[in-house]
Each structure stands twice: as structure tokens, then as C-alpha cells.
Coordinates of N, CA and C in Angstrom, one line a residue:
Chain A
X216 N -44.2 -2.2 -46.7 CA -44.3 -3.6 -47.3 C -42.8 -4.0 -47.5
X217 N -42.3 -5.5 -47.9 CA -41.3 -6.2 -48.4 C -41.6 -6.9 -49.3
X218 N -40.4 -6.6 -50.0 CA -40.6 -7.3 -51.2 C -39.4 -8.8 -51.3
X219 N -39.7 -10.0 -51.5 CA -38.5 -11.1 -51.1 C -38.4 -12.1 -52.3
X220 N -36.9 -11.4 -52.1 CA -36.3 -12.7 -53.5 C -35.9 -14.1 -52.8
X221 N -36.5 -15.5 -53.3 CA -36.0 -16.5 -52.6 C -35.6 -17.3 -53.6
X222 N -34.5 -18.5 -53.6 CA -34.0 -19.0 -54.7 C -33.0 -20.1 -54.6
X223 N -33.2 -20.7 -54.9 CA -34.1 -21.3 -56.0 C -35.6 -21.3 -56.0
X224 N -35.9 -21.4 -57.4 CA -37.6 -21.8 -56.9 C -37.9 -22.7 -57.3
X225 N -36.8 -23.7 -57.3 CA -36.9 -25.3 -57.5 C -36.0 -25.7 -57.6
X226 N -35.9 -27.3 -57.2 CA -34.8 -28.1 -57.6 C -34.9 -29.3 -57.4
X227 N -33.9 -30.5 -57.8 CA -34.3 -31.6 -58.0 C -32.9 -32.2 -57.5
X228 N -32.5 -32.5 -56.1 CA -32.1 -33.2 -55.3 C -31.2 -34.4 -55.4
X229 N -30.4 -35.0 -54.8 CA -30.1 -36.3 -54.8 C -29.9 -36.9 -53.4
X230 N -30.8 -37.8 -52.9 CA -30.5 -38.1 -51.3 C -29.1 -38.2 -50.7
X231 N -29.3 -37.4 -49.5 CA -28.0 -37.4 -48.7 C -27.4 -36.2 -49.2
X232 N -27.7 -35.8 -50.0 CA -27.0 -34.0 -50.8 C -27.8 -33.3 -49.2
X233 N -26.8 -31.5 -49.8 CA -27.4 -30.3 -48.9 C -28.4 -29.9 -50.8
X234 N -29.1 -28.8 -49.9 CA -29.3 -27.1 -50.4 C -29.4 -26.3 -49.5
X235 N -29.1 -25.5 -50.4 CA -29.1 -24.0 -49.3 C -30.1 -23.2 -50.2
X236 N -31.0 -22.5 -49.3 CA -32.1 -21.7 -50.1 C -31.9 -20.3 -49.5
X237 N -31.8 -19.3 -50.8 CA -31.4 -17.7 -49.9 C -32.6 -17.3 -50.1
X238 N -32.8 -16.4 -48.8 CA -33.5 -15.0 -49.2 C -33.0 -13.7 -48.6
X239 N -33.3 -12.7 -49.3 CA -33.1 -11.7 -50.0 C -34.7 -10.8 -49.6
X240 N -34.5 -9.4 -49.0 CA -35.5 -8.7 -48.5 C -35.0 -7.4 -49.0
X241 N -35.6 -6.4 -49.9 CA -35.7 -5.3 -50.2 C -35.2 -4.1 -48.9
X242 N -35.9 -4.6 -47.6 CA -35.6 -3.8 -46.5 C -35.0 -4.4 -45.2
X243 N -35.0 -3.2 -44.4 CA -34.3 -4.3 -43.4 C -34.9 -4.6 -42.2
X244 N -35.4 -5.8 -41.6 CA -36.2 -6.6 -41.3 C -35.8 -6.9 -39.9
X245 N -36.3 -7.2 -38.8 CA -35.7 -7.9 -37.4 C -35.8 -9.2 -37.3
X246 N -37.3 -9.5 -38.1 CA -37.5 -11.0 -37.6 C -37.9 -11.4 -39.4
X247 N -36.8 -12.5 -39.2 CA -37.1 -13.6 -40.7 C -37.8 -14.9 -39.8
X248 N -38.6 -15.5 -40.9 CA -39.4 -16.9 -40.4 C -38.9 -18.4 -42.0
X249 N -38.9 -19.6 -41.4 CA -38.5 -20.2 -42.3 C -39.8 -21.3 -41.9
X250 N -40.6 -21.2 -43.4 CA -41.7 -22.3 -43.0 C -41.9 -24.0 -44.1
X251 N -42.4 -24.9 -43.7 CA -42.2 -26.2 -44.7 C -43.5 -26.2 -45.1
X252 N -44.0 -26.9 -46.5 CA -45.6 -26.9 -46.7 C -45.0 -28.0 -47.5
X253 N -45.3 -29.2 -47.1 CA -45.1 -30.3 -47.7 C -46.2 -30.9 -48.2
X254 N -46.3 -31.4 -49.2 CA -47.1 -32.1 -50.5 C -48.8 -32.0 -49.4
X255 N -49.8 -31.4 -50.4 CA -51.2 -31.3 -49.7 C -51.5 -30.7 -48.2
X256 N -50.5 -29.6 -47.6 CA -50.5 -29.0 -46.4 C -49.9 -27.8 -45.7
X257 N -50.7 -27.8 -44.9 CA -50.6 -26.3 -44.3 C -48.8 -26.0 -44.5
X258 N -48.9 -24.7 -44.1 CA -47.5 -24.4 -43.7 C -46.9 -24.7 -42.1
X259 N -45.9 -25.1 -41.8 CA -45.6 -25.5 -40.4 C -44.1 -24.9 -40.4
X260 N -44.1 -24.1 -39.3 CA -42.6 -23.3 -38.8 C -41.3 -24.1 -38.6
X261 N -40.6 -23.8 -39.1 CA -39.3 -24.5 -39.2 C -38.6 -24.1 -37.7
X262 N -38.3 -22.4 -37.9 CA -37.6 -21.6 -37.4 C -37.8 -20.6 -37.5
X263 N -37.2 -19.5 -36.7 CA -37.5 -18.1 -36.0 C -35.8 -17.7 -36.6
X264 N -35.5 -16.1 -37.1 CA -34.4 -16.1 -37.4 C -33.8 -15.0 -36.9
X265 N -33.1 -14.5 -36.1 CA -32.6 -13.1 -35.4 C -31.6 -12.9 -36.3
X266 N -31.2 -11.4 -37.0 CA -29.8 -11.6 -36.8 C -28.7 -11.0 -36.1
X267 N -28.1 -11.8 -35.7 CA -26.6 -11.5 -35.0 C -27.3 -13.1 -33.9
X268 N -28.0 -13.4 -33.9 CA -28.3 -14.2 -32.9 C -28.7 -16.2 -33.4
X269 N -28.6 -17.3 -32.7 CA -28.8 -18.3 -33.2 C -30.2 -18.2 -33.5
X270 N -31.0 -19.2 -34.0 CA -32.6 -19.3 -35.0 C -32.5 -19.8 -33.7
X271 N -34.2 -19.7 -33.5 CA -34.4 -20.6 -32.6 C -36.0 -21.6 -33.5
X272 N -35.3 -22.9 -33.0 CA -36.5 -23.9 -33.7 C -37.4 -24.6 -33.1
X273 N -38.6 -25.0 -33.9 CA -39.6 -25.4 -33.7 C -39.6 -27.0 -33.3
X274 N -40.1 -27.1 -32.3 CA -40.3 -29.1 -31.6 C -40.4 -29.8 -33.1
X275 N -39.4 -30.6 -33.3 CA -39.6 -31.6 -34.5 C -38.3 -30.9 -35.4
X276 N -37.7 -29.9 -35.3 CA -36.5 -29.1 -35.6 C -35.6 -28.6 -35.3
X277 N -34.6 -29.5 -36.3 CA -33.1 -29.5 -35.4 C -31.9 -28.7 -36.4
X278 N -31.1 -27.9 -35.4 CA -29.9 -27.2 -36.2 C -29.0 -27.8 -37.1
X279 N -29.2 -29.3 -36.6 CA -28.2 -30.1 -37.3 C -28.7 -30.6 -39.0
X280 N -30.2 -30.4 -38.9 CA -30.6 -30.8 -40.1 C -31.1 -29.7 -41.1
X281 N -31.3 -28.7 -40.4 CA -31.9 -27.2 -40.7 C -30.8 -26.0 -40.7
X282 N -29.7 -26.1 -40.6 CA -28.9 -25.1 -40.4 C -29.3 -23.7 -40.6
X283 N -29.5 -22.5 -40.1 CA -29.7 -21.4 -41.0 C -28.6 -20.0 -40.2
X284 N -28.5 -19.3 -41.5 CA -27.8 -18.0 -41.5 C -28.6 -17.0 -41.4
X285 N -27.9 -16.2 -40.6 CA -28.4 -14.5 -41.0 C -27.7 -13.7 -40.3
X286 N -26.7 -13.4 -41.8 CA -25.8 -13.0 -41.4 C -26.4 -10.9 -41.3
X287 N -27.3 -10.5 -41.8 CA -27.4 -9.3 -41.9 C -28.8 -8.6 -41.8
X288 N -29.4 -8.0 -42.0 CA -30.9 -7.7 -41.5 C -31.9 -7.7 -42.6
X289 N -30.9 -8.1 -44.0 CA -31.7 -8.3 -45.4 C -31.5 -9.6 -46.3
X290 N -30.8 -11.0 -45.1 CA -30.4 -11.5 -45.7 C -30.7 -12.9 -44.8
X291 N -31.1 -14.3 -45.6 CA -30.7 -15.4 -45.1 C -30.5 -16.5 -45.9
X292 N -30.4 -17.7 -45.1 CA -30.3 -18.7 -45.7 C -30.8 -20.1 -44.9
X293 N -31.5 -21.2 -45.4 CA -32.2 -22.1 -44.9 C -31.0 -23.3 -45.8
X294 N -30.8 -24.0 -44.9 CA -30.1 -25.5 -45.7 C -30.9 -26.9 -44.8
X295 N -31.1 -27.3 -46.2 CA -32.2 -28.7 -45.5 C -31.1 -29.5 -46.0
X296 N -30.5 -30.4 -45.3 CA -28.8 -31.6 -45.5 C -29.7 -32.5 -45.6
X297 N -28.4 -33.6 -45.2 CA -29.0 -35.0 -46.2 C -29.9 -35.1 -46.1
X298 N -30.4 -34.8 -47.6 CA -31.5 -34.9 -48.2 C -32.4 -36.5 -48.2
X299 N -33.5 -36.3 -48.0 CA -34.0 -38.1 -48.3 C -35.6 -37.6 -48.6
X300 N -36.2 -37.9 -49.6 CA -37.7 -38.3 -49.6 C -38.6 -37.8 -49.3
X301 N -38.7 -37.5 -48.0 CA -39.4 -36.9 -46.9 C -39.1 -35.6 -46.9
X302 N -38.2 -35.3 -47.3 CA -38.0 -33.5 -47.8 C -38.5 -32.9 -48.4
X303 N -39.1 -33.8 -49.0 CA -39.5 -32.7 -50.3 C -40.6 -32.1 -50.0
X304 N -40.4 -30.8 -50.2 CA -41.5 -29.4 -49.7 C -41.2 -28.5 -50.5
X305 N -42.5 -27.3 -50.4 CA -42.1 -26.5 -50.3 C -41.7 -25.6 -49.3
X306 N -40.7 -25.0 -49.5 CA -39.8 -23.9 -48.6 C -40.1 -22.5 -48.4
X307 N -40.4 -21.9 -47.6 CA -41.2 -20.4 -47.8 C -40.3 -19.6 -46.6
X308 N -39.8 -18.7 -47.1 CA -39.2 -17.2 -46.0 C -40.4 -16.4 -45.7
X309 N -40.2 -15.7 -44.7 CA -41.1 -15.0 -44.7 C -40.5 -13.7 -43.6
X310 N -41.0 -12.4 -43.9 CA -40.6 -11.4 -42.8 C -42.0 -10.7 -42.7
X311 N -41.6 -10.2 -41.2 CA -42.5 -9.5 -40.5 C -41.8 -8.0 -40.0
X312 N -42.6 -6.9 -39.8 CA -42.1 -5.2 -40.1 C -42.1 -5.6 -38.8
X313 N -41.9 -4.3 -38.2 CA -41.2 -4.2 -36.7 C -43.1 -4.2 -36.0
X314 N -44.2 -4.0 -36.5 CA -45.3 -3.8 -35.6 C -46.0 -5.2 -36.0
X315 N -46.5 -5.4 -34.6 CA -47.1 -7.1 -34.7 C -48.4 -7.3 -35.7
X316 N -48.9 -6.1 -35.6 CA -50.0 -5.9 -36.6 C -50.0 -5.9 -38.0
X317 N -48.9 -6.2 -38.4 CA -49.2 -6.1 -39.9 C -48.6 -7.4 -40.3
X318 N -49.1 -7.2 -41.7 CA -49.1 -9.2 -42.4 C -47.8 -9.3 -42.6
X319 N -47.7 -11.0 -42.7 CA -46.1 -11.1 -43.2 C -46.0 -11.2 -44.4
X320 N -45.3 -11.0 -45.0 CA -44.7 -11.0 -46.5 C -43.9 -12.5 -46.9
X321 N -43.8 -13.0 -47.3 CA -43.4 -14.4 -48.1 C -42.7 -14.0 -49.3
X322 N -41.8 -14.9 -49.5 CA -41.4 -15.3 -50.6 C -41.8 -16.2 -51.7
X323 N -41.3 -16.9 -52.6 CA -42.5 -17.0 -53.6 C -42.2 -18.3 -53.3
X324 N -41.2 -18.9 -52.6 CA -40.9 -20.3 -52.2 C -39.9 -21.4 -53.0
X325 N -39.1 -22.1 -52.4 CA -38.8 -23.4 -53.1 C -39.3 -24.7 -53.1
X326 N -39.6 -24.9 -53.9 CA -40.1 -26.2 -54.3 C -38.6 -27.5 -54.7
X327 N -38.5 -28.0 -53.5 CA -37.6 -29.2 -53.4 C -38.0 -30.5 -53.5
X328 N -37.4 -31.0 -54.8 CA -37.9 -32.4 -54.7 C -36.4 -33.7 -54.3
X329 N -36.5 -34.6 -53.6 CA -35.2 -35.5 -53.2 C -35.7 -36.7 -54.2
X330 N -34.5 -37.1 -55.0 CA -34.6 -38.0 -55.6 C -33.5 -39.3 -55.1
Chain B
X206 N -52.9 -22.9 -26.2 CA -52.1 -22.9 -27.3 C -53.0 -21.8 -28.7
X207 N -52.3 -21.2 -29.6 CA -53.1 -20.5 -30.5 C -53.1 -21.8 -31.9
X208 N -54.1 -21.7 -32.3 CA -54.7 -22.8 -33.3 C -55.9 -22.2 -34.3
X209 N -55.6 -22.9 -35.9 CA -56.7 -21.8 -36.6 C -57.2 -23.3 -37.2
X210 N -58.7 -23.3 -37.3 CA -59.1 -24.6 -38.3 C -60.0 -24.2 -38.8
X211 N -59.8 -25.1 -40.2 CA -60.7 -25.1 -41.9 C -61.3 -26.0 -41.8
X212 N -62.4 -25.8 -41.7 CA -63.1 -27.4 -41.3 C -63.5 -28.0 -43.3
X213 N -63.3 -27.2 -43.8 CA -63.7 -27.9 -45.1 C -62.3 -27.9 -46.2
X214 N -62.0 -28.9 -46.5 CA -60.7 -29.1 -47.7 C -61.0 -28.5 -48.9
X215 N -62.0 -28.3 -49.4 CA -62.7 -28.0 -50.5 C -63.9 -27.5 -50.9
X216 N -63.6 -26.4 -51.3 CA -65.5 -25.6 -51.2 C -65.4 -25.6 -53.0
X217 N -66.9 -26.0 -53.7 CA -67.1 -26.1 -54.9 C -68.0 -24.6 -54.6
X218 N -68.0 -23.9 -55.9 CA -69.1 -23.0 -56.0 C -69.0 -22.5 -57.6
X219 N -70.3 -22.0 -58.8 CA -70.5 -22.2 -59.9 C -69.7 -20.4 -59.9
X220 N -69.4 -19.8 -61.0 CA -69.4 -18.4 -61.5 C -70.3 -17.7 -60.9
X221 N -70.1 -16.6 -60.7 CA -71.0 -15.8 -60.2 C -72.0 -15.9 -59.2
X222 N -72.1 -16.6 -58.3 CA -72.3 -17.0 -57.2 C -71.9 -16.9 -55.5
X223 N -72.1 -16.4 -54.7 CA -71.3 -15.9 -53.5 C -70.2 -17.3 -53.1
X224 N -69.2 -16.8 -52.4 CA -68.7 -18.0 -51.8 C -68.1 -17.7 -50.3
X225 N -68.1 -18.4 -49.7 CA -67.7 -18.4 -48.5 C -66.8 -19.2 -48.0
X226 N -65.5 -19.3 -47.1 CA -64.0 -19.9 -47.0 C -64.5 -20.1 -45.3
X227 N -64.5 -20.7 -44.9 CA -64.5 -21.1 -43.4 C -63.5 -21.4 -42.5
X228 N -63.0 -20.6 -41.9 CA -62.2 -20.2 -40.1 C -62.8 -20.1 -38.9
X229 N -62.0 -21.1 -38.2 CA -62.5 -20.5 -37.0 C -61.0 -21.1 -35.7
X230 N -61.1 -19.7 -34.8 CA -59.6 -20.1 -34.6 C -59.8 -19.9 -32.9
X231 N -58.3 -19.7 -32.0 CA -58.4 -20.3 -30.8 C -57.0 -19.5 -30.4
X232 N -57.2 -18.7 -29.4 CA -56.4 -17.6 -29.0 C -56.8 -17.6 -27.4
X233 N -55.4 -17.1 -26.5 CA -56.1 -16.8 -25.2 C -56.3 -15.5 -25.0
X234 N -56.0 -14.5 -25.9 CA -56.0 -13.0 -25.9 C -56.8 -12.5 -27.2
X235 N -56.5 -11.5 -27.1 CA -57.1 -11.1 -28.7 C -56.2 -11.3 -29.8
X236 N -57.2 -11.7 -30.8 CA -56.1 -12.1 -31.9 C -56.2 -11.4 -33.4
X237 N -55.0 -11.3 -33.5 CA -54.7 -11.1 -35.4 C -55.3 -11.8 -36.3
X238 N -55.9 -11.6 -37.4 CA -56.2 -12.8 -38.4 C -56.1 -12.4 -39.6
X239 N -55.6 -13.6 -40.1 CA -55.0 -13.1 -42.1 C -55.8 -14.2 -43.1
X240 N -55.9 -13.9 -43.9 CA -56.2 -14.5 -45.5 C -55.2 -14.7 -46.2
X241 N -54.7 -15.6 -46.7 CA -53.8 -15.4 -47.5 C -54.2 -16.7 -48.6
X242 N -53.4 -16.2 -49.8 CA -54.1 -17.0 -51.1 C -52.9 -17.6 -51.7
X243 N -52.6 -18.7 -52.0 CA -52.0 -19.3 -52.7 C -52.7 -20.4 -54.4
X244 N -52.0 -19.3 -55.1 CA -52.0 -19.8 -56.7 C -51.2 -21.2 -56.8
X245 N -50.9 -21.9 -57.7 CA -50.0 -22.9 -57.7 C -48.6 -22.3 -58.5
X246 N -47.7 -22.9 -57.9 CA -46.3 -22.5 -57.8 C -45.9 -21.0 -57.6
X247 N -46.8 -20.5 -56.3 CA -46.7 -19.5 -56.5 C -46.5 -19.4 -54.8
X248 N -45.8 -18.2 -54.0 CA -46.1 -18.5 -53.2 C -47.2 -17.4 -52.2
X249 N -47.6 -17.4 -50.4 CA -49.0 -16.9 -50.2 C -48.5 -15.0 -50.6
X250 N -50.3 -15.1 -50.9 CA -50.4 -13.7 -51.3 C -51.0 -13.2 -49.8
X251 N -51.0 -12.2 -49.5 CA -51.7 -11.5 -48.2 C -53.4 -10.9 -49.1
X252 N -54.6 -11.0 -48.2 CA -55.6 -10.5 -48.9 C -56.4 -9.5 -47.9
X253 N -55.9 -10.1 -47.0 CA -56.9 -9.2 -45.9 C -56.9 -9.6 -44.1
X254 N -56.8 -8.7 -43.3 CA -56.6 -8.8 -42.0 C -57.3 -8.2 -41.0
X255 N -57.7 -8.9 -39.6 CA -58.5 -7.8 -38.8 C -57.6 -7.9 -38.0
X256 N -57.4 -6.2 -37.2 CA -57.0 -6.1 -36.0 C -57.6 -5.6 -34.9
X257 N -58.1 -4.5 -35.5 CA -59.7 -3.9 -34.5 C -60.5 -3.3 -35.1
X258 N -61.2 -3.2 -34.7 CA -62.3 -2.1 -35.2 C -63.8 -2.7 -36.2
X259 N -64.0 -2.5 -36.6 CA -65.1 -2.9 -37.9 C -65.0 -4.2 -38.1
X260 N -66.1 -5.1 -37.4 CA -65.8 -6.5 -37.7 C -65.6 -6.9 -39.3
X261 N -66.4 -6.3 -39.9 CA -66.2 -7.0 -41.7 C -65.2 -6.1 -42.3
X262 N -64.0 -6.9 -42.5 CA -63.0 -6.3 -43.3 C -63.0 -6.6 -44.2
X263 N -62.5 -5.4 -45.4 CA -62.6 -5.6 -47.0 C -60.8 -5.7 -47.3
X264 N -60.6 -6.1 -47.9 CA -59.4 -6.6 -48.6 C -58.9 -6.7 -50.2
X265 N -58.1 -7.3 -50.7 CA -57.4 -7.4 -51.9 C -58.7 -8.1 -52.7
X266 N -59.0 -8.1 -54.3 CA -59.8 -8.8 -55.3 C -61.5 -9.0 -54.9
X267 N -61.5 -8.0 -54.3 CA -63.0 -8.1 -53.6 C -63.6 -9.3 -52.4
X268 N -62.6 -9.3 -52.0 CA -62.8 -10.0 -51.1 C -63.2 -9.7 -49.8
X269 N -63.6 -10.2 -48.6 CA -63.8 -9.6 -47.4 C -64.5 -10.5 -46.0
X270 N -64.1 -10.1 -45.2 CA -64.0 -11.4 -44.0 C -64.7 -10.6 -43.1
X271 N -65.8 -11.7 -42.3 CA -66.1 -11.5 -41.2 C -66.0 -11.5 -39.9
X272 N -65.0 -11.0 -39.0 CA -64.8 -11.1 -37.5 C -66.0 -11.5 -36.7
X273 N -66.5 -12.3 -35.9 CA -67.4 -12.5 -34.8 C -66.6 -13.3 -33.9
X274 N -66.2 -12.0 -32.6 CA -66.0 -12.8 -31.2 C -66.6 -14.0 -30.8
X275 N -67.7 -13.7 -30.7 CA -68.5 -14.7 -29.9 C -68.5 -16.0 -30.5
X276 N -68.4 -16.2 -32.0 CA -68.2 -17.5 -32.4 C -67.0 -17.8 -33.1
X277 N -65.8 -16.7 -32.7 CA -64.4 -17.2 -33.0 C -64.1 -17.4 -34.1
X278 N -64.7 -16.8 -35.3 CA -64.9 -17.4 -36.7 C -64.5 -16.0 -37.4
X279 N -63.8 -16.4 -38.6 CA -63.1 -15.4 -39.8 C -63.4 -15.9 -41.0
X280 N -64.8 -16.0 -41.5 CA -65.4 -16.3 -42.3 C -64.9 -15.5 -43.7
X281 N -64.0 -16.0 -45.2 CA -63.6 -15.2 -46.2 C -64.7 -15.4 -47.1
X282 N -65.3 -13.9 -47.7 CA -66.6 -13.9 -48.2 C -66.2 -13.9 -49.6
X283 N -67.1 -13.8 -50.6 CA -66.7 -12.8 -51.9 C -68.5 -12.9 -52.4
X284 N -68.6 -11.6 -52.9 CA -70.2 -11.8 -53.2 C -70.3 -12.6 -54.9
X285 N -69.5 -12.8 -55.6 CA -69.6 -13.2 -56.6 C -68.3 -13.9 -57.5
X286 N -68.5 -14.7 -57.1 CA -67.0 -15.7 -57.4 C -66.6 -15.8 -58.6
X287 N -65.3 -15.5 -59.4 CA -64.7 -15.8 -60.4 C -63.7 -17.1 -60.5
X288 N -63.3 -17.4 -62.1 CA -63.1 -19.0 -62.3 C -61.4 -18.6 -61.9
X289 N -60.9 -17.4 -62.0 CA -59.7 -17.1 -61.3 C -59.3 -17.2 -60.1
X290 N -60.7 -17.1 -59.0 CA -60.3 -17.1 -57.4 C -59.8 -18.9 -57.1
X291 N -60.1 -19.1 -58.0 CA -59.8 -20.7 -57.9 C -58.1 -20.9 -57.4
X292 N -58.0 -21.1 -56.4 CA -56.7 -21.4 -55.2 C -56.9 -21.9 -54.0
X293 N -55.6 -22.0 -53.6 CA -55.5 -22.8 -52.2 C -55.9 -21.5 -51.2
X294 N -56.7 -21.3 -50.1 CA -56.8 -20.1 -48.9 C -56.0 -20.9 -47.7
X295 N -55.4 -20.0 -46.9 CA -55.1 -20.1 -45.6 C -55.7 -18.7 -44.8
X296 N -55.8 -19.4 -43.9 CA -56.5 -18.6 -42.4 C -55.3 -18.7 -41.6
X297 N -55.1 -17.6 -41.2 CA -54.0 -17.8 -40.0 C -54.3 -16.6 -38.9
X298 N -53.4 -16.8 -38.1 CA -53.9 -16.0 -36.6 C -52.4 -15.8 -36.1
X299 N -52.2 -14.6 -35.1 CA -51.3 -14.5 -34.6 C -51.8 -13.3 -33.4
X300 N -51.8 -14.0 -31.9 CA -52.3 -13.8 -30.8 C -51.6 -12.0 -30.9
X301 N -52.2 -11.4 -30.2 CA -52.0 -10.0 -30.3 C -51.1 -9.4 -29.2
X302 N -49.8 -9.1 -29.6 CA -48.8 -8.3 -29.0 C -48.4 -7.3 -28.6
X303 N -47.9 -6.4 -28.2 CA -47.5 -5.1 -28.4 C -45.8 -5.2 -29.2
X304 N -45.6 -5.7 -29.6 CA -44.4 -6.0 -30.5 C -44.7 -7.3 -31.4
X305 N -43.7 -7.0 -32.6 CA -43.7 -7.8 -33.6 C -42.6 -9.0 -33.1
X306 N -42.5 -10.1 -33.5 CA -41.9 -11.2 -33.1 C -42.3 -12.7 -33.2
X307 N -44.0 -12.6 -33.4 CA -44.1 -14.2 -33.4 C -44.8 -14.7 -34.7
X308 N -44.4 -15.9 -35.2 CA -44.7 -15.9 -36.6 C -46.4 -17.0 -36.5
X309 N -46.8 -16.8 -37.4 CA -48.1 -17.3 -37.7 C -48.7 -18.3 -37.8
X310 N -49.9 -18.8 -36.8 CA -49.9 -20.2 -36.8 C -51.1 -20.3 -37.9
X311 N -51.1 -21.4 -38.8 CA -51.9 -21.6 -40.3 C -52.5 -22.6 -40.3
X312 N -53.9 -22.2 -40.7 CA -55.0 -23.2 -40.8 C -54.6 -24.0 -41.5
X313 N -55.0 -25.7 -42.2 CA -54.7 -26.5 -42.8 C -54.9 -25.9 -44.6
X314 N -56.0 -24.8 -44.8 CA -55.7 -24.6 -46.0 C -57.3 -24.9 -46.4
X315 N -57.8 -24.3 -47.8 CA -58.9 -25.1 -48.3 C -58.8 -24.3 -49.5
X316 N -58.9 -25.8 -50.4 CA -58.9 -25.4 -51.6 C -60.5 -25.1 -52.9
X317 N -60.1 -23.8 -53.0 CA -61.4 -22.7 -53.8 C -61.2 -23.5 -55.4
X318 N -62.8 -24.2 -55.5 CA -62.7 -24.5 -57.2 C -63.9 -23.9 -57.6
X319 N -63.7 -22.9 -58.6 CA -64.8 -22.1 -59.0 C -65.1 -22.4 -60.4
X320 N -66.0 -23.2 -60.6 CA -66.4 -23.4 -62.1 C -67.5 -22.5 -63.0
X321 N -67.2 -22.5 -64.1 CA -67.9 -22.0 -65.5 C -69.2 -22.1 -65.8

């Protein structure tokens, strides 16, 4: 199992601002996932996160708006930039162990609101 | 394409009463399937998963799902519902690999109100 610190687990924005949201895994992991659950809805994949390697992103997701880090195999970071409105979600990490068969582990999420 | 759907947004059911969470999903291979439970401000909990074997899997808080191929369905059961199970469920799937690498496609969600 993993256990994931993510953090903030909220915040309250000003349009056209960044955040950067970390997470933090107990172990060390190959594949980090960065997902959006905005107001009344599923979760939807942001990004895929290797590290040593660039994220690779999901149709509707761009590096320029989603930036992310990972810099080490227990560590990342998601930054959602200028901020507007339509951001506001919640943010969820998530890792997966090295076999396809077992569940992913999540973080407990940020909750981003743009003001 | 792999795809999971909740056909119902909201299932009411009284205390102590069975309930049942509806999935049914869409794979070209054999697939993975998860439960996962989300409290408010909280984020998902894992409850239970099939990957082979014994179609009715038992899981976390008494909970337990039923696999059927033929009708592509991961029905989350509980024989007797508490005013605690009261949360958001997701159904999710993830087509079956021999390596780990692809992350989880998620039903829309349906939210469990269990009344007194």
C-alpha cells in the first residue's frame, strides 16, 4: 500500500494567480496520476507522471496550463496558472504499485476555489 | 474505448435495508474493477476490486460487488445499509495489463443517502 500527503487541502485563489499542489508518497512509486473532479463530477485525468521523464497529458490538457514536476519517485507537483473560475476543483494525486492489478491510492485532494 | 457508467445519480434506501450501487462498464479485454467511496472533503477511499476468480467480491465495511461477464455489470451490494455509508461511490475500470501504467477510467459517481 501508499500512503499520500497532498497539500494544500484548500485554498482560495485570485484569478490569473498559480498554485502549486505537492504530493508526497510514503514509497517509491513509477507511475504518479494527476486527476480534476470539478463541482458535482466524476474524476477526469489531467496527466500521467514518469519520473525523470515529461507527464504526458490528457486531450483538453495542456503543459502550459498544467505544468507538473517529478522530480524523484516520491515526489510531485501539479500547478494549475492563471487561475480563472472554471478551476475550481478538486485536485487529486494518485499512485499506482508496480502490478496493474492492484488499486490506486489517492490523496486526500485539494480543494481549489478561484476568486 | 474503456468507459464505466452509473446509470443512477442517487440511490435513496431507509436503515437497515439492502442497497445496491449500479455499474456497468465497457472494455475490449478483460477488465479491472474498483469501488471506491468518497466522504465529503475527503478524498477516494479503495473498497473493493475484482480481478479473477470468484465473481462476488467482498471488500472494506461490509460491502461486496458482483462481477457478471455476460452483462458487464459490477453491481456494489451491502446487505444492510447504515446512515454512515451515506457518500459519493465511484465505479471504475482499468482494462487488464500485464504491467502497471494506466490510470483509471471513472464512472460519473452516485451518490448513497441512507436514511434513519
Amino acid at each position: 500500500s501508499a500512503v499520500i500527503s497532498q497539500k494544500p487541502s484548500r485554498d482560495i485563489c485570485q484569478r490569473g494567480t498559480s498554485l502549486t499542489i505537492q504530493c508526497q508518497v510514503d514509497s517509491q512509486v513509477t507511475m504518479m496520476f494527476w486527476y480534476r473532479q470539478q463541482p458535482g463530477q466524476s474524476l477526469t485525468l489531467i496527466a500521467t507522471a514518469n519520473q525523470g521523464s515529461e507527464a504526458t497529458y490528457e486531450s483538453g490538457f495542456v503543459i502550459d496550463k498544467f505544468p507538473i514536476s517529478r522530480p524523484n519517485l516520491t515526489f510531485s507537483t501539479l500547478t494549475v496558472s492563471n487561475l480563472s473560475p472554471e478551476d475550481s476543483s478538486i485536485y487529486l494525486c494518485s499512485v499506482e504499485m508496480e502490478r496493474g492489478d492492484t488499486e490506486a491510492f489517492f490523496g486526500q485532494g485539494t480543494r481549489l476555489t478561484v476568486v | 474505448a474503456q468507459s464505466v457508467a452509473q446509470p443512477e445519480d442517487q440511490v435513496n434506501v431507509a436503515e437497515g435495508n439492502p442497497l445496491t450501487v449500479k455499474c456497468t462498464y465497457s472494455v475490449s479485454g478483460n477488465p479491472y474493477l474498483f469501488w471506491y467511496v468518497q466522504y465529503p472533503n475527503r478524498g477516494l477511499q479503495f473498497l473493493l476490486k475484482y480481478i479473477t476468480g470468484d465473481n462476488l467480491v467482498k471488500g472494506s465495511y461490509g460491502f461486496e460487488a458482483e462481477f457478471n461477464k455476460s452483462q458487464t455489470s459490477f453491481h456494489l451490494k451491502k446487505p444492510s445499509a447504515l446512515v454512515s455509508d451515506s457518500a459519493l461511490y465511484f465505479c471504475a475500470v482499468r482494462e487488464k495489463y500485464n504491467q502497471a501504467g494506466t490510470a483509471l477510467i471513472f464512472g460519473k459517481g452516485t451518490t448513497l443517502s441512507v436514511s434513519s
